[in-house]
PDB file of C-alpha atoms in Angstrom:
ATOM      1  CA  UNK A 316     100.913 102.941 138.599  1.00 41.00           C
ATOM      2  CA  UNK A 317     102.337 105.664 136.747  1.00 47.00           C
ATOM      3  CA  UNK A 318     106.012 105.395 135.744  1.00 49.00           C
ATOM      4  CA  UNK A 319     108.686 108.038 136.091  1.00 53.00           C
ATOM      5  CA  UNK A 320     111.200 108.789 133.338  1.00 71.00           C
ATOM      6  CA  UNK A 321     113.037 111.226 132.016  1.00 82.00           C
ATOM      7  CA  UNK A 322     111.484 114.664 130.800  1.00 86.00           C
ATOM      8  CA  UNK A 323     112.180 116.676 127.668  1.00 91.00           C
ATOM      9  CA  UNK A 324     110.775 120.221 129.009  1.00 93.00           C
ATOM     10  CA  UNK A 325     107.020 119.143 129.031  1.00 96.00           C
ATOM     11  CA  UNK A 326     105.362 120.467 132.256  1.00 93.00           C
ATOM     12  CA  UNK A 327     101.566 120.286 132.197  1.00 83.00           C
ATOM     13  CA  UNK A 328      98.997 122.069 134.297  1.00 78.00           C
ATOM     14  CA  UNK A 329      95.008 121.979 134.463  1.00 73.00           C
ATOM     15  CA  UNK A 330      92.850 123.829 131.888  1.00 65.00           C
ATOM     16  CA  UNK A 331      91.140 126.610 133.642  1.00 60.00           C
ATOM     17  CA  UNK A 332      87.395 126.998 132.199  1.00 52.00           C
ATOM     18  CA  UNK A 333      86.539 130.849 131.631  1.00 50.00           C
ATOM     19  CA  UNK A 334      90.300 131.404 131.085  1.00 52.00           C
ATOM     20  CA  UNK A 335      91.970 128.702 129.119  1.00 52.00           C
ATOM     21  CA  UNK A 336      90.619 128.955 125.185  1.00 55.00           C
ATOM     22  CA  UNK A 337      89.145 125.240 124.564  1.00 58.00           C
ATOM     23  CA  UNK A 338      88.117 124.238 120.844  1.00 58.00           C
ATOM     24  CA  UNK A 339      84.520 124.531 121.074  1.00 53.00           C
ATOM     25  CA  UNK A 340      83.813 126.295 124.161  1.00 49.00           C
ATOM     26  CA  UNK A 341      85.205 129.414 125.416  1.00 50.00           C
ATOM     27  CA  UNK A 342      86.947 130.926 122.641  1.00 57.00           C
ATOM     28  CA  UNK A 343      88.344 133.690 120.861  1.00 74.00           C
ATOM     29  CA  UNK A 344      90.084 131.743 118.301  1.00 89.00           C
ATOM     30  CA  UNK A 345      88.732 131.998 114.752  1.00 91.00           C
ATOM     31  CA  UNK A 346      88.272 128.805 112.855  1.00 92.00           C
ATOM     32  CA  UNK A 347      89.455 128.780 109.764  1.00 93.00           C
ATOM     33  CA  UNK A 348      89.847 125.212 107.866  1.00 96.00           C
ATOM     34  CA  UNK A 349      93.057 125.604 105.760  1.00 97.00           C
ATOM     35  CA  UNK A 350      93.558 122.058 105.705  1.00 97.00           C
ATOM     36  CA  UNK A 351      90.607 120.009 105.011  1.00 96.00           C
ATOM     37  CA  UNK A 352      92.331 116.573 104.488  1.00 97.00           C
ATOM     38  CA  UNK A 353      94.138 117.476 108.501  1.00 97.00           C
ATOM     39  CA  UNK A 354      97.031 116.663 106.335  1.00 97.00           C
ATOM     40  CA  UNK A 355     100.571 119.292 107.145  1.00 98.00           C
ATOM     41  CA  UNK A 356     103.260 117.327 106.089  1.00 96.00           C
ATOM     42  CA  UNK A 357     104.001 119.477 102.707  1.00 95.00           C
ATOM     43  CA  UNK A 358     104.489 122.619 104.624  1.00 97.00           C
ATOM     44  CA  UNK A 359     107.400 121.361 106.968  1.00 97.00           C
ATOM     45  CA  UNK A 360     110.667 123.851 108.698  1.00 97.00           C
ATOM     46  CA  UNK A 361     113.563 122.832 108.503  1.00 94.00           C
ATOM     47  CA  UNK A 362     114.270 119.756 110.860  1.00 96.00           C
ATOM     48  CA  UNK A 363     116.524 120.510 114.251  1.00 96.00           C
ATOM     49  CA  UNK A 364     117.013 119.144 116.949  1.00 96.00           C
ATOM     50  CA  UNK A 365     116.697 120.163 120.507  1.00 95.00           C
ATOM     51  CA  UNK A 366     119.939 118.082 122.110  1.00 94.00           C
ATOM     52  CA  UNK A 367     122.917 118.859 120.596  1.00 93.00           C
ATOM     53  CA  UNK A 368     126.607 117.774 121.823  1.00 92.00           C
ATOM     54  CA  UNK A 369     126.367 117.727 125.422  1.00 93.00           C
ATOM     55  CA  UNK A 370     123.530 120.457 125.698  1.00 97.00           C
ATOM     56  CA  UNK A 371     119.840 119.299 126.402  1.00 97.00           C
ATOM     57  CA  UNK A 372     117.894 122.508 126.953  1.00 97.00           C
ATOM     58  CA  UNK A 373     114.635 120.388 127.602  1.00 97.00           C
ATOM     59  CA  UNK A 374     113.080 123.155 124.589  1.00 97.00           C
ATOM     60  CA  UNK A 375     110.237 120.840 123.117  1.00 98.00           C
ATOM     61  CA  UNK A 376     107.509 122.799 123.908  1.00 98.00           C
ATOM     62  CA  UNK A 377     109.556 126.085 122.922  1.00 98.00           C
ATOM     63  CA  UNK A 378     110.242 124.023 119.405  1.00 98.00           C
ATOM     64  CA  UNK A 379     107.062 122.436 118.796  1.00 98.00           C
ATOM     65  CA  UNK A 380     105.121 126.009 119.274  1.00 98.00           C
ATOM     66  CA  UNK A 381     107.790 127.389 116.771  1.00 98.00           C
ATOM     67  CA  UNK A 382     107.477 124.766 114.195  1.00 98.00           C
ATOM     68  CA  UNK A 383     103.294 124.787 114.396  1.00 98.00           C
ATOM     69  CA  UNK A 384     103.788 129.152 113.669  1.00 98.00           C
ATOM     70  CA  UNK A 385     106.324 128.302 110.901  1.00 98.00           C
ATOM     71  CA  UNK A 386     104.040 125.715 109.137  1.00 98.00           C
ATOM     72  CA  UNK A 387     101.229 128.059 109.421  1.00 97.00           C
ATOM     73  CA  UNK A 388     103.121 130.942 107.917  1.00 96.00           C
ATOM     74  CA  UNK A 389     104.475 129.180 105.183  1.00 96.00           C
ATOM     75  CA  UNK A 390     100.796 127.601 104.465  1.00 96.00           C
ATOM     76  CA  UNK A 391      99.213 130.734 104.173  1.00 96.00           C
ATOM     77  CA  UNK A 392     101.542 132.943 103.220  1.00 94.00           C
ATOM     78  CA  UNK A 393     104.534 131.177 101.503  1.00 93.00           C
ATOM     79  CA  UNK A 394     107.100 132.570 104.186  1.00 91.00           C
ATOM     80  CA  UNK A 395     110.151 130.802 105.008  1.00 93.00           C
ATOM     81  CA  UNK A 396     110.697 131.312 108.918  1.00 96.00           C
ATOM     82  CA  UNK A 397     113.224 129.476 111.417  1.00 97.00           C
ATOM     83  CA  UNK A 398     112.191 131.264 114.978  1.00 98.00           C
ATOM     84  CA  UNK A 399     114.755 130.972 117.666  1.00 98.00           C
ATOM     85  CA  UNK A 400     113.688 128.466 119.625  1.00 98.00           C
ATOM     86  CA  UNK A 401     116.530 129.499 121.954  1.00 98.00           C
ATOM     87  CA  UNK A 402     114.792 132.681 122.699  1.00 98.00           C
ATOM     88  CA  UNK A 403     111.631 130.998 122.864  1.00 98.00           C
ATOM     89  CA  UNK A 404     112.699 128.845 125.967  1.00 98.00           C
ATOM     90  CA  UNK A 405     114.668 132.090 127.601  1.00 98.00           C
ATOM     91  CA  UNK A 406     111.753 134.377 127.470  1.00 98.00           C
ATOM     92  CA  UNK A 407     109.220 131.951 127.977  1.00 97.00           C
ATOM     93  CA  UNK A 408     111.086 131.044 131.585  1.00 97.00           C
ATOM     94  CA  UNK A 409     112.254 127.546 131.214  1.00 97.00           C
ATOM     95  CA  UNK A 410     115.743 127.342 132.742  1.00 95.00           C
ATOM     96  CA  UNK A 411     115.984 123.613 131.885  1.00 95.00           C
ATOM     97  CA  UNK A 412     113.443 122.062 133.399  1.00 94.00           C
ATOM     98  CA  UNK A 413     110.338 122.731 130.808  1.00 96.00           C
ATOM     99  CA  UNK A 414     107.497 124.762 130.618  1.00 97.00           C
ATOM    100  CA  UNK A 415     103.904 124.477 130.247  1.00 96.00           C
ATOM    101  CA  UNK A 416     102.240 124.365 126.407  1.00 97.00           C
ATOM    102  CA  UNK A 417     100.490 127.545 127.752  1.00 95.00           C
ATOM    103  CA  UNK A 418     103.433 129.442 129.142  1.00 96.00           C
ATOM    104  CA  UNK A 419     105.155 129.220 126.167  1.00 97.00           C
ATOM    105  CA  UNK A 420     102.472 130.478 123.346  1.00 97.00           C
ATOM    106  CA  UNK A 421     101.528 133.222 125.809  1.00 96.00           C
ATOM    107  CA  UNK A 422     104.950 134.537 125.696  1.00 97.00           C
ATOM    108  CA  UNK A 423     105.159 134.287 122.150  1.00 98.00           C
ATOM    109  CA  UNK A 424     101.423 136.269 121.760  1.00 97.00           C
ATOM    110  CA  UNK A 425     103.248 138.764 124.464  1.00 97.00           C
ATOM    111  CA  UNK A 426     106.942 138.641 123.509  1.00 98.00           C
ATOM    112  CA  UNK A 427     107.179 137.695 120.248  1.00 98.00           C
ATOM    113  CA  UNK A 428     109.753 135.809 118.450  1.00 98.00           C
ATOM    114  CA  UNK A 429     113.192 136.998 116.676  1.00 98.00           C
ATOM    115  CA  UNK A 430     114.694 134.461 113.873  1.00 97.00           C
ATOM    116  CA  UNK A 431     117.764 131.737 114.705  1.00 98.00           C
ATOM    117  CA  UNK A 432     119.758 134.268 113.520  1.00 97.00           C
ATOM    118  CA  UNK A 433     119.571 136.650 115.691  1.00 98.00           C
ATOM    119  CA  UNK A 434     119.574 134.303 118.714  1.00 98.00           C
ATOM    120  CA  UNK A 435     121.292 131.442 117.517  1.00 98.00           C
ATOM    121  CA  UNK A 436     121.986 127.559 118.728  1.00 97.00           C
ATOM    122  CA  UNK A 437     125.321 127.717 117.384  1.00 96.00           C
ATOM    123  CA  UNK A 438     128.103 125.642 118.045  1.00 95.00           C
ATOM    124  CA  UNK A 439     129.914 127.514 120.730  1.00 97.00           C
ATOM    125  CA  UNK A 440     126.852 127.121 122.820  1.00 97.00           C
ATOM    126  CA  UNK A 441     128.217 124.598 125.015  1.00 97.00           C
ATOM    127  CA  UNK A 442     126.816 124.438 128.099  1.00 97.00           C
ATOM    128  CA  UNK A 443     122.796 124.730 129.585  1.00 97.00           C
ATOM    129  CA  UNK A 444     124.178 128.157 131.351  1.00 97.00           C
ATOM    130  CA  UNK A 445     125.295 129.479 127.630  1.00 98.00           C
ATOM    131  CA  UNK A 446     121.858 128.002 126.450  1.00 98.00           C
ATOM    132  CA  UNK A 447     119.910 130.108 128.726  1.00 98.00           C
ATOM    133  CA  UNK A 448     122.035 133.386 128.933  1.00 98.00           C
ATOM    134  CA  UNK A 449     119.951 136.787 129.301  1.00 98.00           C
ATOM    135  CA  UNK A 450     119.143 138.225 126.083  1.00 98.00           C
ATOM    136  CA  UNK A 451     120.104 141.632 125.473  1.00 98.00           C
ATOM    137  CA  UNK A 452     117.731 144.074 125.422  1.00 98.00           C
ATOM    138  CA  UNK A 453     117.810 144.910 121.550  1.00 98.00           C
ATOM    139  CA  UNK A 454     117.187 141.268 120.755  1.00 98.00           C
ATOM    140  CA  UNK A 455     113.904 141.262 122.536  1.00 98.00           C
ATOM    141  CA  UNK A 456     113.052 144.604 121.040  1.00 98.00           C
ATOM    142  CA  UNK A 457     113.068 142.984 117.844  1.00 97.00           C
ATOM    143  CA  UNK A 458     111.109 140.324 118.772  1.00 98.00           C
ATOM    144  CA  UNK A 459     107.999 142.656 118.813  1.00 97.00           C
ATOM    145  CA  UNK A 460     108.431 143.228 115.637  1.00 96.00           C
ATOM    146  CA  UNK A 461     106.376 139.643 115.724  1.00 96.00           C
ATOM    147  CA  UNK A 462     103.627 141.092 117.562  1.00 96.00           C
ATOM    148  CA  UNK A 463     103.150 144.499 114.747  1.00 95.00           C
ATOM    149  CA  UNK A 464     103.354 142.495 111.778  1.00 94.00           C
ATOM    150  CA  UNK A 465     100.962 138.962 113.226  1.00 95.00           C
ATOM    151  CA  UNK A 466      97.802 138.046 115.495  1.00 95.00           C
ATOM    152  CA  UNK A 467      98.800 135.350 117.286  1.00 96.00           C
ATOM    153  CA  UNK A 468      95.952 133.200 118.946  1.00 95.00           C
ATOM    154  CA  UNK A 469      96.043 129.907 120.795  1.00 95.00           C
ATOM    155  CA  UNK A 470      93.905 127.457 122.401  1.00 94.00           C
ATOM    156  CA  UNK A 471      93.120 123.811 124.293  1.00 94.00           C
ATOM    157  CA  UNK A 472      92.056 121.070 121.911  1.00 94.00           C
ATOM    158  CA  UNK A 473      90.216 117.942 123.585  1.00 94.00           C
ATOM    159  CA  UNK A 474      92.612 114.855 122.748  1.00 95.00           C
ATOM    160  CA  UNK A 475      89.813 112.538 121.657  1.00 96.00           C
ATOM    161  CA  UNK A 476      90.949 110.839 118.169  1.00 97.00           C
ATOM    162  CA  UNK A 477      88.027 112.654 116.621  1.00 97.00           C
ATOM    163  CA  UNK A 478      88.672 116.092 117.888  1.00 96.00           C
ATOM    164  CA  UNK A 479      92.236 115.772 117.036  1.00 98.00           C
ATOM    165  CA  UNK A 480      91.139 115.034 112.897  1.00 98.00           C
ATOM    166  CA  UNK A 481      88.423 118.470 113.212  1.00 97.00           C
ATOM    167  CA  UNK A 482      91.840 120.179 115.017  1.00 97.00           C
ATOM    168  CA  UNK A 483      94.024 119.691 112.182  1.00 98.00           C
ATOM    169  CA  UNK A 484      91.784 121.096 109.727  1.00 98.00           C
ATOM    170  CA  UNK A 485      93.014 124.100 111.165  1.00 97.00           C
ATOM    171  CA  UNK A 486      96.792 123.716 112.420  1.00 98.00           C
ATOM    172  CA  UNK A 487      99.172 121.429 112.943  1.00 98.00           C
ATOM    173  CA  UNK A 488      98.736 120.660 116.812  1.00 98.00           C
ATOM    174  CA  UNK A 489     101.089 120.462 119.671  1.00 98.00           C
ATOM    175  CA  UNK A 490     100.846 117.110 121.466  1.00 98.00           C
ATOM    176  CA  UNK A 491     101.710 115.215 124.476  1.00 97.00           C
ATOM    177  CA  UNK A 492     103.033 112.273 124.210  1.00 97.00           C
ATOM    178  CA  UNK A 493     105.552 109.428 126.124  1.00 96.00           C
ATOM    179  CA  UNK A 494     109.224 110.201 124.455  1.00 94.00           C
ATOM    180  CA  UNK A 495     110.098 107.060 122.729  1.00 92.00           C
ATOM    181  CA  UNK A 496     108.948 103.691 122.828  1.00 95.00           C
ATOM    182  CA  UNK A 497     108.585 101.501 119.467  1.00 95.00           C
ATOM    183  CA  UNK A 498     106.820  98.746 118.815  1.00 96.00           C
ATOM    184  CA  UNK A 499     107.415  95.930 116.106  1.00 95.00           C
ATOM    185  CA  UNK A 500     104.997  98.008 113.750  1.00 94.00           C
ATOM    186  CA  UNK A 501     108.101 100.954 113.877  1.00 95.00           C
ATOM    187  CA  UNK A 502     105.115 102.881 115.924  1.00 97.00           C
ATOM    188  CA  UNK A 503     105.763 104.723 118.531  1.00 97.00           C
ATOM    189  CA  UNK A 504     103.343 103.648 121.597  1.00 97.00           C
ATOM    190  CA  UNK A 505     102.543 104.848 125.324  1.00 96.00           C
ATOM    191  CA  UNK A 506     103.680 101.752 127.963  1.00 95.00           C
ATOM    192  CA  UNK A 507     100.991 100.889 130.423  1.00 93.00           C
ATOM    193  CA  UNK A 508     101.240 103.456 133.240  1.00 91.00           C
ATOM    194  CA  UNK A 509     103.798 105.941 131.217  1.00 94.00           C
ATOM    195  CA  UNK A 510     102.916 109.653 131.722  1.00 94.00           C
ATOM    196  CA  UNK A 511     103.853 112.339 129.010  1.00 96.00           C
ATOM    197  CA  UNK A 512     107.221 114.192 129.163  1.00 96.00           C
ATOM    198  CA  UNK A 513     107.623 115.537 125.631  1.00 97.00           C
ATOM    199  CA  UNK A 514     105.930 117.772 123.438  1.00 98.00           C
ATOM    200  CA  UNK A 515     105.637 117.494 119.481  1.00 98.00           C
ATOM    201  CA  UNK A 516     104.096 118.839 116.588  1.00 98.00           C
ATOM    202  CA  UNK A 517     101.140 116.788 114.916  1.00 98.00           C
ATOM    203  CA  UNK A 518     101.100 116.758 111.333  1.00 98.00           C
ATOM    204  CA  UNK A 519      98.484 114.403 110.182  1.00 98.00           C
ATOM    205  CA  UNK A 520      97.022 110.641 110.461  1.00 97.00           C
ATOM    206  CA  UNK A 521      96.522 107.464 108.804  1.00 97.00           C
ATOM    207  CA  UNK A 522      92.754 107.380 110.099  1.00 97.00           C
ATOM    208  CA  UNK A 523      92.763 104.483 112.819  1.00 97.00           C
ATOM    209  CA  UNK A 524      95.914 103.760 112.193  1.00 97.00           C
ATOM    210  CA  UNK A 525      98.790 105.999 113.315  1.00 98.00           C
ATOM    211  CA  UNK A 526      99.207 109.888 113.879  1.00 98.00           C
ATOM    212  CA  UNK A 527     102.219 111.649 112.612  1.00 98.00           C
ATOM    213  CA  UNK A 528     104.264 114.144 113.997  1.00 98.00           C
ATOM    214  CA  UNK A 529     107.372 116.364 112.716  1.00 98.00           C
ATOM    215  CA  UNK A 530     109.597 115.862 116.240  1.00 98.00           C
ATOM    216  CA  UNK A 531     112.500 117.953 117.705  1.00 96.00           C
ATOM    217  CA  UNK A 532     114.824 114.794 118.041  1.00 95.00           C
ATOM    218  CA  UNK A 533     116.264 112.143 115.232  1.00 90.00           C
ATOM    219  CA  UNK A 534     113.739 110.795 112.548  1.00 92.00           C
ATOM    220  CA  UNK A 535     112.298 113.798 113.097  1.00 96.00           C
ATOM    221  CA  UNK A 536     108.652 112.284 110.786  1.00 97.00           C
ATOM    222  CA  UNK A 537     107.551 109.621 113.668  1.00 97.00           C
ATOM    223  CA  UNK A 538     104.584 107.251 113.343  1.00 98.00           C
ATOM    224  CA  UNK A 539     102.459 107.369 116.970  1.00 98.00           C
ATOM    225  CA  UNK A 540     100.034 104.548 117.640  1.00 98.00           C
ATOM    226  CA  UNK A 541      96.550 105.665 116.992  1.00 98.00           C
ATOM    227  CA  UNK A 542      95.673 104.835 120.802  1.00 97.00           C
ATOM    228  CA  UNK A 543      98.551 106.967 121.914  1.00 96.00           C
ATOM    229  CA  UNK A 544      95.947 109.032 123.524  1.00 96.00           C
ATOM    230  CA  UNK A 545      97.775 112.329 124.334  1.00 97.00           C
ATOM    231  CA  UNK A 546      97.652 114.352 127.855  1.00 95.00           C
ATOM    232  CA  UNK A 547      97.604 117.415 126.048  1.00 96.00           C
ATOM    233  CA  UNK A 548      97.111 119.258 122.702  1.00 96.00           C
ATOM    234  CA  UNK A 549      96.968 122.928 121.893  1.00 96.00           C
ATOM    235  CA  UNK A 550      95.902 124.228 118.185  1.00 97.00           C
ATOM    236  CA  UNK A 551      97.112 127.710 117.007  1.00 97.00           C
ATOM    237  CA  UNK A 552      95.815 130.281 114.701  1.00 97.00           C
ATOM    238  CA  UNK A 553      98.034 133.192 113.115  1.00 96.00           C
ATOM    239  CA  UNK A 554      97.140 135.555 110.373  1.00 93.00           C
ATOM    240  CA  UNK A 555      98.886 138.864 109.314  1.00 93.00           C
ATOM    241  CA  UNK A 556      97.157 142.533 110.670  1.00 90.00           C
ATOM    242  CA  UNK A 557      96.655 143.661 107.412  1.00 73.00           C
ATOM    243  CA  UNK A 558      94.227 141.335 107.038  1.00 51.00           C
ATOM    244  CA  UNK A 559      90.358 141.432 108.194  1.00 42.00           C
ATOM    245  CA  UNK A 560      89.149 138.323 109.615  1.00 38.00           C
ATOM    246  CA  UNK A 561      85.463 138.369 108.720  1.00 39.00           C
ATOM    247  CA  UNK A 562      85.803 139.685 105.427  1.00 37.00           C
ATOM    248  CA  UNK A 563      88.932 137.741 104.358  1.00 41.00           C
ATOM    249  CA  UNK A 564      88.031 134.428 105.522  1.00 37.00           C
ATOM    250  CA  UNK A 565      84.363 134.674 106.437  1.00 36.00           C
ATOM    251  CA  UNK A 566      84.484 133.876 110.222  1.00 33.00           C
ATOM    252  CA  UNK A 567      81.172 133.273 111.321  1.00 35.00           C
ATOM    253  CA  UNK A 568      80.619 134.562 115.319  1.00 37.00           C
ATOM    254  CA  UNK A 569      80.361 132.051 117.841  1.00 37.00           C
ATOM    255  CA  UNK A 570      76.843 131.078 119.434  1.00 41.00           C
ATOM    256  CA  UNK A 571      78.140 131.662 123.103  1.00 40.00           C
ATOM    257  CA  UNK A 572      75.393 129.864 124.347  1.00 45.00           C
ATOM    258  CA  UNK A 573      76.174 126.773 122.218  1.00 41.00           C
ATOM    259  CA  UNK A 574      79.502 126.718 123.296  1.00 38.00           C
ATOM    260  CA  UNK A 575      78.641 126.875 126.713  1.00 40.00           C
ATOM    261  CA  UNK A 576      76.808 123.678 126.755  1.00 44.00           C
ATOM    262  CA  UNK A 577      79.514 121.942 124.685  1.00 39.00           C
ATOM    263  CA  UNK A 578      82.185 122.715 127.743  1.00 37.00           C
ATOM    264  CA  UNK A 579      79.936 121.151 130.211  1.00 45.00           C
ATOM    265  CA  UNK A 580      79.128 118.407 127.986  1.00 43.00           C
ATOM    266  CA  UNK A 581      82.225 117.939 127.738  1.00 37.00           C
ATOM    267  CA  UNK A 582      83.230 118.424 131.578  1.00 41.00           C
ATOM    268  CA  UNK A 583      80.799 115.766 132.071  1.00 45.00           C
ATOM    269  CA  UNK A 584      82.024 113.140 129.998  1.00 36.00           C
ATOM    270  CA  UNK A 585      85.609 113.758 131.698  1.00 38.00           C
ATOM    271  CA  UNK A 586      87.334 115.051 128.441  1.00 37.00           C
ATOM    272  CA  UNK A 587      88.732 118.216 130.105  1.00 36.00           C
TER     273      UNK A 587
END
């Protein structure tokens, strides 16, 4: 029987085959291995966290999409973001009760992104209502300035321990996972019947032994149980427009027909 708890802005909905991007069936998403050991953890934002004083904006998704674009920009590129994670939630349409992993990084690929700076979690934001007030129309034209200078692509990742290691080869990953419940180990682990209700950002693994994320609450570096088995995971892929994908990183096309079998392989074996 599954247990009810509190959620931190996780909501999750099915993955629609033909329209949902899935690692290793329909996709658009190039794969490029940037990190062959699946190993993040030296390319880290700064740390924040979502609940602050009295305000809970229920932002993890919001925050763990943001952290996965700023660890990818600063691994290929050396730049030093911090994306408003604030404007993220706004525009995205969470009014404090969560959105989907898809939602979000389809308003960022849309909407783009502005820095904390221009759309700040400061201190006077007091309240959820302050949280979520509308954002003036110059601030979201300057998000777009996003979308000119970066292709932004996202997809599904199965959540089998083995697809999660080929994920991280290329990104860090966004993750479900039961928010927070340690064991004598100091791992984090899913009690029997506990759904997901938080999203975070996985950074690597100690193979059969624990996963690691970079989280939006205290301690942000957490250890996760290796059998922690996630309800979802999505893997992103950014890379600047001045660059061309096939010559730059030597993309090879996808065999469609390949990839076709692979999703109703996988269909079949109940991984979707």
């Amino acid at each position: 029987m599954e247990q009810k708890t509190k959620n931190y802005g996780l909501k999750k909905e099915p993955i629609i085959i033909g329209k949902d991007y899935l690692l290793g069936g329909f996709t658009e998403v190039p794969k490029v291995e940037l990190q062959a050991d699946g190993q993040w953890l030296s390319f880290l934002p700064i740390a924040e966290n979502q609940s602050r004083g009295s305000v809970e904006p229920s932002s993890c998704v919001s925050m763990t999409t943001n952290n996965c674009v700023e660890i990818l920009l600063e691994r290929l590129y050396g730049n030093d973001h911090d994306f408003s994670d604030r404007f993220s939630a706004k525009m995205s349409g969470n009014t404090g009760e969560g959105a989907t992993p898809q939602q979000v990084a389809q308003t960022l690929k849309n909407k783009g992104v502005v820095e904390e700076m221009e759309w700040p979690f400061s201190p006077d934001i007091d309240t959820l209502e302050k949280y979520y007030a509308d954002i003036p129309p110059e601030i979201q034209n300057k998000a777009l300035s996003f979308l000119e200078n970066y292709d932004f692509l996202h997809e599904y990742v199965p959540t089998d321990p083995e697809s999660l290691k080929q994920a991280l080869k290329l990104s860090p990953l966004g993750i479900g996972t039961p928010a927070w419940y340690q064991n004598e180990q100091g791992l984090y682990y899913r009690p029997e019947g506990m759904s997901d209700n938080h999203f975070t950002t996985l950074i690597g693994f100690l193979d059969k032994q624990y996963w690691i994320v970079f989280d939006s609450y205290e301690n942000n570096i957490k250890r996760l149980d290796w059998n922690i088995n996630p309800s979802v995971c999505k893997r992103f892929h950014i890379i600047a427009k001045k660059k061309n994908y096939e010559e730059d990183w030597n993309i090879k096309p996808s065999n469609w027909f390949v990839d076709l079998l692979k999703v109703f392989w996988l269909a079949f074996i109940g991984l979707l």
